mmCIF file of C-alpha atoms and ligand atoms in Angstrom:
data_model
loop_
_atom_site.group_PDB
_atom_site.id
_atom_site.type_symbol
_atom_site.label_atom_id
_atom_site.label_comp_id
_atom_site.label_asym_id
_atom_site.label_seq_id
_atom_site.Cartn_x
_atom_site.Cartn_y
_atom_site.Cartn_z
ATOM 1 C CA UNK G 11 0.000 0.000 0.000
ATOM 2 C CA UNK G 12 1.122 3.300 -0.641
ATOM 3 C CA UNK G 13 -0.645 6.375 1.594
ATOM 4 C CA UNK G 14 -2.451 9.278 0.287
ATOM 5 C CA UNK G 15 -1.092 12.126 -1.749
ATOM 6 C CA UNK G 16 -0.214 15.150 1.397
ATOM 7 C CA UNK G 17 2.367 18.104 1.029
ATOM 8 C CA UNK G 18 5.292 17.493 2.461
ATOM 9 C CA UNK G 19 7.225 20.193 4.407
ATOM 10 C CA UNK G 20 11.056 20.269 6.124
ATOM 11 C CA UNK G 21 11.317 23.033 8.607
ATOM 12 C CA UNK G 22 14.616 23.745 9.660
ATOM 13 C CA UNK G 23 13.613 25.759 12.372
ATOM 14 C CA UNK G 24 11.284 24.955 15.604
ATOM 15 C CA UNK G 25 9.657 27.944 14.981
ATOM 16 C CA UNK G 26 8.995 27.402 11.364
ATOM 17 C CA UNK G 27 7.446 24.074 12.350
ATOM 18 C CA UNK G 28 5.290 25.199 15.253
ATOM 19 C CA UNK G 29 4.304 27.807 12.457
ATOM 20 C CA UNK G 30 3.022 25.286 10.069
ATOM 21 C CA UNK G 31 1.334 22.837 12.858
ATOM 22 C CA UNK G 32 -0.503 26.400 14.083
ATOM 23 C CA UNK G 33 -1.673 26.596 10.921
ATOM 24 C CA UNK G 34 -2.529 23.182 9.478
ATOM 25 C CA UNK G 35 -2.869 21.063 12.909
ATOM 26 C CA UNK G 36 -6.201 19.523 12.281
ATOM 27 C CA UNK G 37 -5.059 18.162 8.893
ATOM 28 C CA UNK G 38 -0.874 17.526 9.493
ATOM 29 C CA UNK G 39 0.981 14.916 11.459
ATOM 30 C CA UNK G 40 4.593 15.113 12.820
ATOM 31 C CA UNK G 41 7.142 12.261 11.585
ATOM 32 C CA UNK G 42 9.967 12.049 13.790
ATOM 33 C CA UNK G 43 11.295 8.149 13.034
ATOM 34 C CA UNK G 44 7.970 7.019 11.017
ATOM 35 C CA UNK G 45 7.940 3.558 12.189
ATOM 36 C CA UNK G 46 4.707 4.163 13.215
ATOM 37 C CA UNK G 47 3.383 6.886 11.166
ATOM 38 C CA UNK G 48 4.518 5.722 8.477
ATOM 39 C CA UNK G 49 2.767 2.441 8.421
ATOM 40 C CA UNK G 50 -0.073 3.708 9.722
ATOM 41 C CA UNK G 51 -0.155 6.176 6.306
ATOM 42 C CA UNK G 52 0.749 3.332 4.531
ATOM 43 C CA UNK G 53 -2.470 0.895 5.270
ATOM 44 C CA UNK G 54 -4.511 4.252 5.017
ATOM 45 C CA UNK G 55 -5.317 3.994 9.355
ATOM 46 C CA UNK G 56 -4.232 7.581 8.704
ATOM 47 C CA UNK G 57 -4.725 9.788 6.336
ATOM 48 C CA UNK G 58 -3.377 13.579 6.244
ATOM 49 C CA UNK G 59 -2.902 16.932 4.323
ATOM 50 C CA UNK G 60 0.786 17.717 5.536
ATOM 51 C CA UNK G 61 3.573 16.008 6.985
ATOM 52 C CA UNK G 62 5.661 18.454 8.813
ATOM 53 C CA UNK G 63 9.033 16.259 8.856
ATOM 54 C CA UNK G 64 10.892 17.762 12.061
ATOM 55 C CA UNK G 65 14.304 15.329 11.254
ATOM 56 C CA UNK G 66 16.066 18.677 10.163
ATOM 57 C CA UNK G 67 14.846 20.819 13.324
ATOM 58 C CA UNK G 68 18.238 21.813 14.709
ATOM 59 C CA UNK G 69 19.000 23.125 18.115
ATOM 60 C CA UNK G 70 20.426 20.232 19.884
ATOM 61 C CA UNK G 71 17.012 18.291 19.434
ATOM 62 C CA UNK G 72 19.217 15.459 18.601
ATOM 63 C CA UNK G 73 21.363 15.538 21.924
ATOM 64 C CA UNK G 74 20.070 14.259 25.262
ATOM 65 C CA UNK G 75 21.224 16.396 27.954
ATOM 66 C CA UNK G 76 22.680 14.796 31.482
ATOM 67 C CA UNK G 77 22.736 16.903 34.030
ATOM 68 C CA UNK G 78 24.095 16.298 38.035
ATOM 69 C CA UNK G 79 19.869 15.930 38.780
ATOM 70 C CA UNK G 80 17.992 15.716 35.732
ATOM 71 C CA UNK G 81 18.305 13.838 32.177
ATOM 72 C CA UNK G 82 16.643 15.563 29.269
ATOM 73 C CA UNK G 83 15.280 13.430 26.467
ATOM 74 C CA UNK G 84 14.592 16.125 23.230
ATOM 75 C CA UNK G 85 12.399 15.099 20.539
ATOM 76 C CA UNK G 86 14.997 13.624 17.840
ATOM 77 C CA UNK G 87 17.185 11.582 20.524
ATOM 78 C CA UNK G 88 16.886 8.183 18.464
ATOM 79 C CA UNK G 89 16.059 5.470 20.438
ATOM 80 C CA UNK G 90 19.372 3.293 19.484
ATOM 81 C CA UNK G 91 21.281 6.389 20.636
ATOM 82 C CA UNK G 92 19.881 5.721 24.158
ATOM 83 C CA UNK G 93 20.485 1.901 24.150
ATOM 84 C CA UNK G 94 24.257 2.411 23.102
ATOM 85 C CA UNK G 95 25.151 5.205 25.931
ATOM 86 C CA UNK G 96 27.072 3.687 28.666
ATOM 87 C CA UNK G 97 26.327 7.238 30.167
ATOM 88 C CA UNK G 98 22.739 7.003 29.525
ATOM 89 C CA UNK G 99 22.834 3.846 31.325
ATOM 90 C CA UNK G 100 24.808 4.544 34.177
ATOM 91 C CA UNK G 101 22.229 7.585 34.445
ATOM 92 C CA UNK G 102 18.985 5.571 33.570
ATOM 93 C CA UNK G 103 19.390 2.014 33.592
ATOM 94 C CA UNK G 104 15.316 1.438 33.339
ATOM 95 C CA UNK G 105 14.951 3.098 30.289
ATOM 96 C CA UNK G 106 18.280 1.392 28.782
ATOM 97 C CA UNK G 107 16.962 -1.822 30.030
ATOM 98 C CA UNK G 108 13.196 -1.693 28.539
ATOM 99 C CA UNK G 109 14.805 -0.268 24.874
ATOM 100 C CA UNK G 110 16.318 -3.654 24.533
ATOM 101 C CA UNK G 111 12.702 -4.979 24.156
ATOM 102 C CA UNK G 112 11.391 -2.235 21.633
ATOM 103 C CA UNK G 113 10.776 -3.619 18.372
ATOM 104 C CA UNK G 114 14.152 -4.436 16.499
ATOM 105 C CA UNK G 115 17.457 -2.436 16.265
ATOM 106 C CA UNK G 116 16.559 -1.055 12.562
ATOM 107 C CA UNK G 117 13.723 0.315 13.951
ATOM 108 C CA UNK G 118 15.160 1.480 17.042
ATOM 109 C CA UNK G 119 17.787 2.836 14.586
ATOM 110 C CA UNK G 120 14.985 5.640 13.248
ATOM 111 C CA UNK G 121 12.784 5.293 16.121
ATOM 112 C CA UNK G 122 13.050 8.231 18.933
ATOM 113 C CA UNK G 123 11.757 8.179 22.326
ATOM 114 C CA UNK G 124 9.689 11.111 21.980
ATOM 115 C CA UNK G 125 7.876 9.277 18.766
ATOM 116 C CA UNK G 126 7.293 6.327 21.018
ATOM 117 C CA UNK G 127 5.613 8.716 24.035
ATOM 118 C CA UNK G 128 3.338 10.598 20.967
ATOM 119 C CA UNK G 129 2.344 7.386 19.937
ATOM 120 C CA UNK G 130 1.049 6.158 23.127
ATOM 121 C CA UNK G 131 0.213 2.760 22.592
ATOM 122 C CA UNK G 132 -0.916 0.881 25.742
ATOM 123 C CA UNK G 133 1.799 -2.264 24.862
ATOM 124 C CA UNK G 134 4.468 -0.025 24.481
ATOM 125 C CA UNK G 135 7.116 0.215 26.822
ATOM 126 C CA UNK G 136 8.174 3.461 27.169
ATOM 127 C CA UNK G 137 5.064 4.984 28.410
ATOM 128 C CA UNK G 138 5.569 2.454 31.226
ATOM 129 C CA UNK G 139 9.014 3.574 32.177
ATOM 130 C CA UNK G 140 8.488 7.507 31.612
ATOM 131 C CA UNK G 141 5.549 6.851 34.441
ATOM 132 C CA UNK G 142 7.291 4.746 36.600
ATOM 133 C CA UNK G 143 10.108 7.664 36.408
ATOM 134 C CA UNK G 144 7.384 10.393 37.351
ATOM 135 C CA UNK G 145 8.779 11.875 33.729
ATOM 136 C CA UNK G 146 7.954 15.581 32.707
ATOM 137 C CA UNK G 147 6.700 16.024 29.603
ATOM 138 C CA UNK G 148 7.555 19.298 27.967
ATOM 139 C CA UNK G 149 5.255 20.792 24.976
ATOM 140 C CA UNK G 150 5.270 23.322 22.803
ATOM 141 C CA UNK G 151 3.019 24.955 20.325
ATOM 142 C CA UNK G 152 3.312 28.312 18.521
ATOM 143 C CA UNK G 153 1.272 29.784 21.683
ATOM 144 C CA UNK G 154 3.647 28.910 24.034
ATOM 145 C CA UNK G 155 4.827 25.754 25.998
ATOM 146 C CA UNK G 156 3.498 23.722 29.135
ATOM 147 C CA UNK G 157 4.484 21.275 31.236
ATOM 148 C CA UNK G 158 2.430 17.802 32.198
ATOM 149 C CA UNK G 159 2.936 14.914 34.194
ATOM 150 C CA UNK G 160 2.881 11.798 32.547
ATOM 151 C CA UNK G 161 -0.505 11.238 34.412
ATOM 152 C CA UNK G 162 -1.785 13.796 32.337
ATOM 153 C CA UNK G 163 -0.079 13.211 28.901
ATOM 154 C CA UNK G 164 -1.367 9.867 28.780
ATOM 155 C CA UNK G 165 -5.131 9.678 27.999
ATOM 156 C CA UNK G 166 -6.142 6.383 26.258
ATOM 157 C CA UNK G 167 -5.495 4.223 23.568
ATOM 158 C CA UNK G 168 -2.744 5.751 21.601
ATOM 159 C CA UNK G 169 -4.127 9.530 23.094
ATOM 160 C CA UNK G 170 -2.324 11.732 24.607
ATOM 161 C CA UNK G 171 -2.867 15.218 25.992
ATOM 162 C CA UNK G 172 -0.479 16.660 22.596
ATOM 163 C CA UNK G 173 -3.217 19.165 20.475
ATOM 164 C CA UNK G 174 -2.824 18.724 16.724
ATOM 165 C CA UNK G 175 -0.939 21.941 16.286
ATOM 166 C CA UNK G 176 1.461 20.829 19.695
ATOM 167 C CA UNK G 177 5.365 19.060 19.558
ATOM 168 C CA UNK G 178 6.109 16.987 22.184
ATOM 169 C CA UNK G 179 9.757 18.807 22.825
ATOM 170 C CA UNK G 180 11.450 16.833 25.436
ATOM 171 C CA UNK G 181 10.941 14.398 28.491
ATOM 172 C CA UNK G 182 12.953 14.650 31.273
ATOM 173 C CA UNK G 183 13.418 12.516 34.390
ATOM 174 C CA UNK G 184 15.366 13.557 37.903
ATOM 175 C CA UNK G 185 18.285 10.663 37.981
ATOM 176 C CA UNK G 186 17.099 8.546 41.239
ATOM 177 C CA UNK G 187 18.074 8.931 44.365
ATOM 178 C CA UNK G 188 20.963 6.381 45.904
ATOM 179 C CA UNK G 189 19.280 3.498 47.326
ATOM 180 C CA UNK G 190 16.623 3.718 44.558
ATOM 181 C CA UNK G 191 16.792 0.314 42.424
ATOM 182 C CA UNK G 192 14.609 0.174 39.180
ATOM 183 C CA UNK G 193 13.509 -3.272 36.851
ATOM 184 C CA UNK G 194 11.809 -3.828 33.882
ATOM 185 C CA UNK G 195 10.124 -7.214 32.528
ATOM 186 C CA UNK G 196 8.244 -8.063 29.741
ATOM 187 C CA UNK G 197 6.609 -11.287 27.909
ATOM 188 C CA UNK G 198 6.030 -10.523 24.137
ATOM 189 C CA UNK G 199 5.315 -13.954 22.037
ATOM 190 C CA UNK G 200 8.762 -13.413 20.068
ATOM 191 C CA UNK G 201 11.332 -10.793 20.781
ATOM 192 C CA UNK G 202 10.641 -7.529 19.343
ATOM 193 C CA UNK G 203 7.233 -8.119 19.045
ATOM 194 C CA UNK G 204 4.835 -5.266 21.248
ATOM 195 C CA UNK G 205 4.429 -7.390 24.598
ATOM 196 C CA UNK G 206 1.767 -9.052 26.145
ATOM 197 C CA UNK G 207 2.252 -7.669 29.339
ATOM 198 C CA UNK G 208 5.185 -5.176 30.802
ATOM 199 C CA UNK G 209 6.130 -3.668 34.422
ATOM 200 C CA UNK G 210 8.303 -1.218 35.377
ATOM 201 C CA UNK G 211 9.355 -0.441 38.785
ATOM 202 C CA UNK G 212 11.887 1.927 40.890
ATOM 203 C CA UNK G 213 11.991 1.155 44.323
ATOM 204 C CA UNK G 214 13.484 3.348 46.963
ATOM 205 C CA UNK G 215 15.293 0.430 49.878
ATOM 206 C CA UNK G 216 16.741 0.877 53.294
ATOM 207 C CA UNK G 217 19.572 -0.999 54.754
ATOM 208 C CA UNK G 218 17.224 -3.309 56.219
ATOM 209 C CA UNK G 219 15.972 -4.038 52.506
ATOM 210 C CA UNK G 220 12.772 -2.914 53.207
ATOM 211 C CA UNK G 221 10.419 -0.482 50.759
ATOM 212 C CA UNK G 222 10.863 3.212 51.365
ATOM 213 C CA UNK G 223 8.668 3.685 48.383
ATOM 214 C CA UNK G 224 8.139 2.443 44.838
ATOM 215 C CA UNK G 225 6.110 3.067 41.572
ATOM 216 C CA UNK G 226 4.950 0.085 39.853
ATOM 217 C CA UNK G 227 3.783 0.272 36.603
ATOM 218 C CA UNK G 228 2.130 -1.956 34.565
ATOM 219 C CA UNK G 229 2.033 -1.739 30.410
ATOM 220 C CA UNK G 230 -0.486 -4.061 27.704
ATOM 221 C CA UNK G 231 -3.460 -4.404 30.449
ATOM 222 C CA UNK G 232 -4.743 -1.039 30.506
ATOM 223 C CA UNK G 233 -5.580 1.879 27.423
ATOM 224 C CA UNK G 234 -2.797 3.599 29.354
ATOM 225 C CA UNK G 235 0.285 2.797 31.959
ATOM 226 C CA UNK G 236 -1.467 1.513 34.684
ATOM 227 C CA UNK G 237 0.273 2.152 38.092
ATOM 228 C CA UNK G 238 -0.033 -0.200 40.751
ATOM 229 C CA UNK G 239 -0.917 1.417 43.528
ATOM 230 C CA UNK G 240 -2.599 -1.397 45.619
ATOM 231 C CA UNK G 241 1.403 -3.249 45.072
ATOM 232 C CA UNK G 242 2.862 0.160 45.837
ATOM 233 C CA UNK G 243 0.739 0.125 49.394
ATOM 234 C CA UNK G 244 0.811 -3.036 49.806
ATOM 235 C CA UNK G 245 4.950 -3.224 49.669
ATOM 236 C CA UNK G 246 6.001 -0.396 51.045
ATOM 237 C CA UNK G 247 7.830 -0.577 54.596
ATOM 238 C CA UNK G 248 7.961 -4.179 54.600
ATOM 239 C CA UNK G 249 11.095 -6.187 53.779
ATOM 240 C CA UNK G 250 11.461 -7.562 50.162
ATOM 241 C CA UNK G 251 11.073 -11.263 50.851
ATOM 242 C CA UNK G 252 10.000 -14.153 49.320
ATOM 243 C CA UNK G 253 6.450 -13.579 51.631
ATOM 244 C CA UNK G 254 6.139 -10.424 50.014
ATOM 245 C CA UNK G 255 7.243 -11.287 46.944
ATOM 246 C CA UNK G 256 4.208 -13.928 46.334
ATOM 247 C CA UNK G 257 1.475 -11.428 47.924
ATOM 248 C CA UNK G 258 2.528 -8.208 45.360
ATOM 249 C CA UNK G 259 2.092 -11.109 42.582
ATOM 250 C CA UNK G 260 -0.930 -11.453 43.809
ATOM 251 C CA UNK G 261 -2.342 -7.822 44.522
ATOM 252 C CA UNK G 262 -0.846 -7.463 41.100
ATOM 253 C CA UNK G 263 -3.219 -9.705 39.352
ATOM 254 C CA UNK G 264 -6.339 -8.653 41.437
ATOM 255 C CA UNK G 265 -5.520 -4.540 40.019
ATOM 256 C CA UNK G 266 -5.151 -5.219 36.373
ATOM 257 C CA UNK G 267 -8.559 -5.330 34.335
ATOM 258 C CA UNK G 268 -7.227 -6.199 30.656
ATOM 259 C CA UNK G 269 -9.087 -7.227 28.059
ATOM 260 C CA UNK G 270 -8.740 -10.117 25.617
ATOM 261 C CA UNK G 271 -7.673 -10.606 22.033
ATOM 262 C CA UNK G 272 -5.879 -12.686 19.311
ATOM 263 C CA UNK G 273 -2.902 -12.408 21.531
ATOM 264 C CA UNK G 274 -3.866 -13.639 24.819
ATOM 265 C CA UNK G 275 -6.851 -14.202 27.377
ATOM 266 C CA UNK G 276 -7.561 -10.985 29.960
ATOM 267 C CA UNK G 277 -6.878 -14.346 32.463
ATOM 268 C CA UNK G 278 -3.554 -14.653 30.798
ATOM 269 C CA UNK G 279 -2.375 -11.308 31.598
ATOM 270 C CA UNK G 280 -3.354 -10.802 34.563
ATOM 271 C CA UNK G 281 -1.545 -13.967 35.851
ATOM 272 C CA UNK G 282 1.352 -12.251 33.270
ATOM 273 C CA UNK G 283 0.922 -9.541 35.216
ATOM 274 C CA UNK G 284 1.460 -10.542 38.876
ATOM 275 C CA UNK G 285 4.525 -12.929 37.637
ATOM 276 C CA UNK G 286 6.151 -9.846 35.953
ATOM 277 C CA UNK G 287 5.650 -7.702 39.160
ATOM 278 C CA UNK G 288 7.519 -10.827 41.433
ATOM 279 C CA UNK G 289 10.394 -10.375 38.967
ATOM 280 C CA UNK G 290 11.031 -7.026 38.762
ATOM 281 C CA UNK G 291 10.784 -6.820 42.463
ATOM 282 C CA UNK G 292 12.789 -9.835 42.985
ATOM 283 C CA UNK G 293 15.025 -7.734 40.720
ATOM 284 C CA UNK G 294 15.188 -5.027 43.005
ATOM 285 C CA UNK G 295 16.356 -6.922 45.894
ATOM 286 C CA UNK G 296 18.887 -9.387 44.146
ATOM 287 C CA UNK G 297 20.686 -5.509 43.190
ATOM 288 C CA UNK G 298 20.428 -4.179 46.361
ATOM 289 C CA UNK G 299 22.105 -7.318 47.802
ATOM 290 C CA UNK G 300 25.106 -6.976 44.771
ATOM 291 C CA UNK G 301 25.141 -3.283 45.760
ATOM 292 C CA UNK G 302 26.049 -4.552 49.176
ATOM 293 C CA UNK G 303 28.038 -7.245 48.851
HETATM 294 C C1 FAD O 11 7.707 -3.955 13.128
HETATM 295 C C2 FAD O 11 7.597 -2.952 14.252
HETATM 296 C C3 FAD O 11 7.639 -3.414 15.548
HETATM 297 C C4 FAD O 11 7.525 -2.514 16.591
HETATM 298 N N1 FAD O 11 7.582 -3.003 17.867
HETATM 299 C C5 FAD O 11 7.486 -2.150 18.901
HETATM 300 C C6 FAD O 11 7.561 -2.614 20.251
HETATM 301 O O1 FAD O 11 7.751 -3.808 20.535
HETATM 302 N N2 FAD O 11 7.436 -1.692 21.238
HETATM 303 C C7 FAD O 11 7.239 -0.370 20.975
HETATM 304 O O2 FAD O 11 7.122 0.421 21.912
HETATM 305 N N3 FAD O 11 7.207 0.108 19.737
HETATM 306 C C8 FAD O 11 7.320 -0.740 18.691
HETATM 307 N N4 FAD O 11 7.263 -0.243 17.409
HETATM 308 C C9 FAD O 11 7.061 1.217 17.218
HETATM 309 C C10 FAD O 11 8.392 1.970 17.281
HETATM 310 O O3 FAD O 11 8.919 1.913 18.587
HETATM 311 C C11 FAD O 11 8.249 3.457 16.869
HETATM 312 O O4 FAD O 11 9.531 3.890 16.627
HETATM 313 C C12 FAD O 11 7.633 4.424 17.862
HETATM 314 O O5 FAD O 11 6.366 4.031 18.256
HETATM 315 C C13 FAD O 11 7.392 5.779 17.230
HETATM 316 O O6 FAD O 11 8.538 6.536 17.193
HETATM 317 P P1 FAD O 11 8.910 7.330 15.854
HETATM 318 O O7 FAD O 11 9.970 8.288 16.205
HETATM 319 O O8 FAD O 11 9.177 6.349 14.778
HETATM 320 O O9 FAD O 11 7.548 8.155 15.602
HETATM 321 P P2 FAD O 11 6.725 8.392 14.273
HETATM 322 O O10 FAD O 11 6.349 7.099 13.644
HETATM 323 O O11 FAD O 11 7.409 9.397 13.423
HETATM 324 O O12 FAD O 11 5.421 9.074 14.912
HETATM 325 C C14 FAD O 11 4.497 8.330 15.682
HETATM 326 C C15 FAD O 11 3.352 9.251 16.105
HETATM 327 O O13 FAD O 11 3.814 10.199 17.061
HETATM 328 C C16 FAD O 11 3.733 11.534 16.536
HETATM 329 N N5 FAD O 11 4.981 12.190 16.945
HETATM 330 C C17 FAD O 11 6.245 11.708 16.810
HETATM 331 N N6 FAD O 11 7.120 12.534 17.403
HETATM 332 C C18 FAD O 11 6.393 13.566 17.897
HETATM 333 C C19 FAD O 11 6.738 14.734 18.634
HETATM 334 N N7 FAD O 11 8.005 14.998 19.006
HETATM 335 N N8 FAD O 11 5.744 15.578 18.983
HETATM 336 C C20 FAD O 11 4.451 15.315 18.633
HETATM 337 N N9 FAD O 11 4.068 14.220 17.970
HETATM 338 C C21 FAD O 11 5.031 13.357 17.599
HETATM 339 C C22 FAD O 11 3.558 11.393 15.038
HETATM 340 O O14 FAD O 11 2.846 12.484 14.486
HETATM 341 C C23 FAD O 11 2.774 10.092 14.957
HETATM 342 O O15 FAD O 11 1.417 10.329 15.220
HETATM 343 C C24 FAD O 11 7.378 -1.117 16.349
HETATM 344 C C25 FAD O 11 7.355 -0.648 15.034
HETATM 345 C C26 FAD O 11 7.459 -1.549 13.989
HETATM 346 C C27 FAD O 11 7.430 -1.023 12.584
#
């Protein structure tokens, strides 16, 4: 298939583009890595008047930034150029460790993170991670720019909070505090493929090994990132032991409300679910314990 005939435009400047989105939002789309949008042009799901192609935006859009608190993810940081940082993972070893299970390397190649947060789709795995980091979303449109939450950038089924004639910038994440541990797990049916369920989790531990705090986050059983918060309760100030360990699995499976498809049974992924949630707590504690020894 081949998409429909749209006018194709190259800004070189943010401006430029935020000019052209202002004026043709309702009927453009941004393509930052196109292995979604363009797909999704290609079988006709979408259909459009202009692409505004922001690959030549310049302005270090292309650069994350790591600062002593705070990494900043712009929108053109590819999402290969993350996976192959050794700073990026000493800095955010979640994000490194979930981009392993994103599709395949050529598309990580073109894909960018920012794309993958647009895009929003509930199997995803970024969304997962950007909410289990408490990420801040920054936006901008020729009005102006905000600031959301990922709470509030992440609305349903590949929705977000970004207007038609909005960019999604940059996402940036405070680097965790010491003693803060993070996982990831995910089942897909083959590797690369979108999984059937995904958690991410940073937990905050004491000497002791028990929870200070933790966001658990659950990906492929909701329209959006689902955070635990019954497991959060549940685990916090108690030690991180196998006791524990089997009743988050199961708090984890009575939270989630997926549905069912081709793929796999809502009973499937629930169970998924609360085994995925042992493991990346498990996780947690078997680094605390190498931190230690
Ligand atoms: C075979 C295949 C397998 C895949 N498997 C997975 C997988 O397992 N897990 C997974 O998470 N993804 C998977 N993907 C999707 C891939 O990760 C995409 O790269 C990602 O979803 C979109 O990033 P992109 O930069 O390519 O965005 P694009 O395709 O360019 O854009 C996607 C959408 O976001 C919008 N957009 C992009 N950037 C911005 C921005 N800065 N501001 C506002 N809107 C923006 C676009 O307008 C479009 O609507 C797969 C893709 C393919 C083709």
């Amino acid at each position: 298939m081949k998409p429909g005939r749209f006018a194709y435009h190259a800004p070189r400047e943010l401006d430029e583009a935020l000019a052209l989105l202002k004026e043709h939002g309702d009927e453009a789309k941004v393509l930052a890595g196109g292995q979604s949008l363009m797909p999704m042009l290609n079988f006709r799901l979408a259909q459009i008047e202009h692409l505004i192609d922001i690959n030549r935006l310049g302005g270090g859009l292309d650069a994350p930034r790591l600062d002593a608190g705070r990494i900043v993810i712009p929108a053109l940081v590819r999402q290969r150029q993350v996976e192959r940082s050794a700073e990026m993972a000493r800095a955010l070893p979640l994000l490194t460790s979930a981009l392993k299970d994103v599709a395949h390397p050529q598309i990580r190649n073109r894909g960018t993170i920012c794309g993958s947060l647009a895009h929003a789709d509930p199997a995803a795995e970024l969304p997962s991670v950007m909410t289990a980091l408490d990420a801040t979303f920054t936006i901008a449109s020729a009005d102006g720019v905000r600031t959301l939450g990922a709470a509030d950038f992440f609305l349903f089924h590949l929705t977000t909070a970004l207007e038609p004639e909005e960019i999604l910038l940059e996402v940036a994440v405070d680097r965790l505090p010491d003693g803060t541990y993070s996982a990831f797990q995910e089942f897909a049916t083959r590797h690369g493929d979108f999984a059937l369920a995904a958690v991410a989790v940073t937990c905050g531990l004491d000497d002791a090994g028990a929870v200070t705090g933790c966001r658990v986050v659950a990906a492929g059983v909701a329209p959006t990132p689902q955070r635990l918060t019954a497991v959060e309760e549940l685990a916090t100030g108690r030690r991180l032991d196998e006791a524990l360990l089997g009743e988050v699995a199961a708090a984890a499976r009575d939270e989630v409300d997926p549905t069912s498809d081709i793929h796999a049974s809502a009973m499937y992924r629930k169970r998924l679910t609360g085994v995925l949630v042992k493991r990346a707590l498990a996780d947690v504690g078997t680094q605390q314990e190498a931190a230690h020894a």
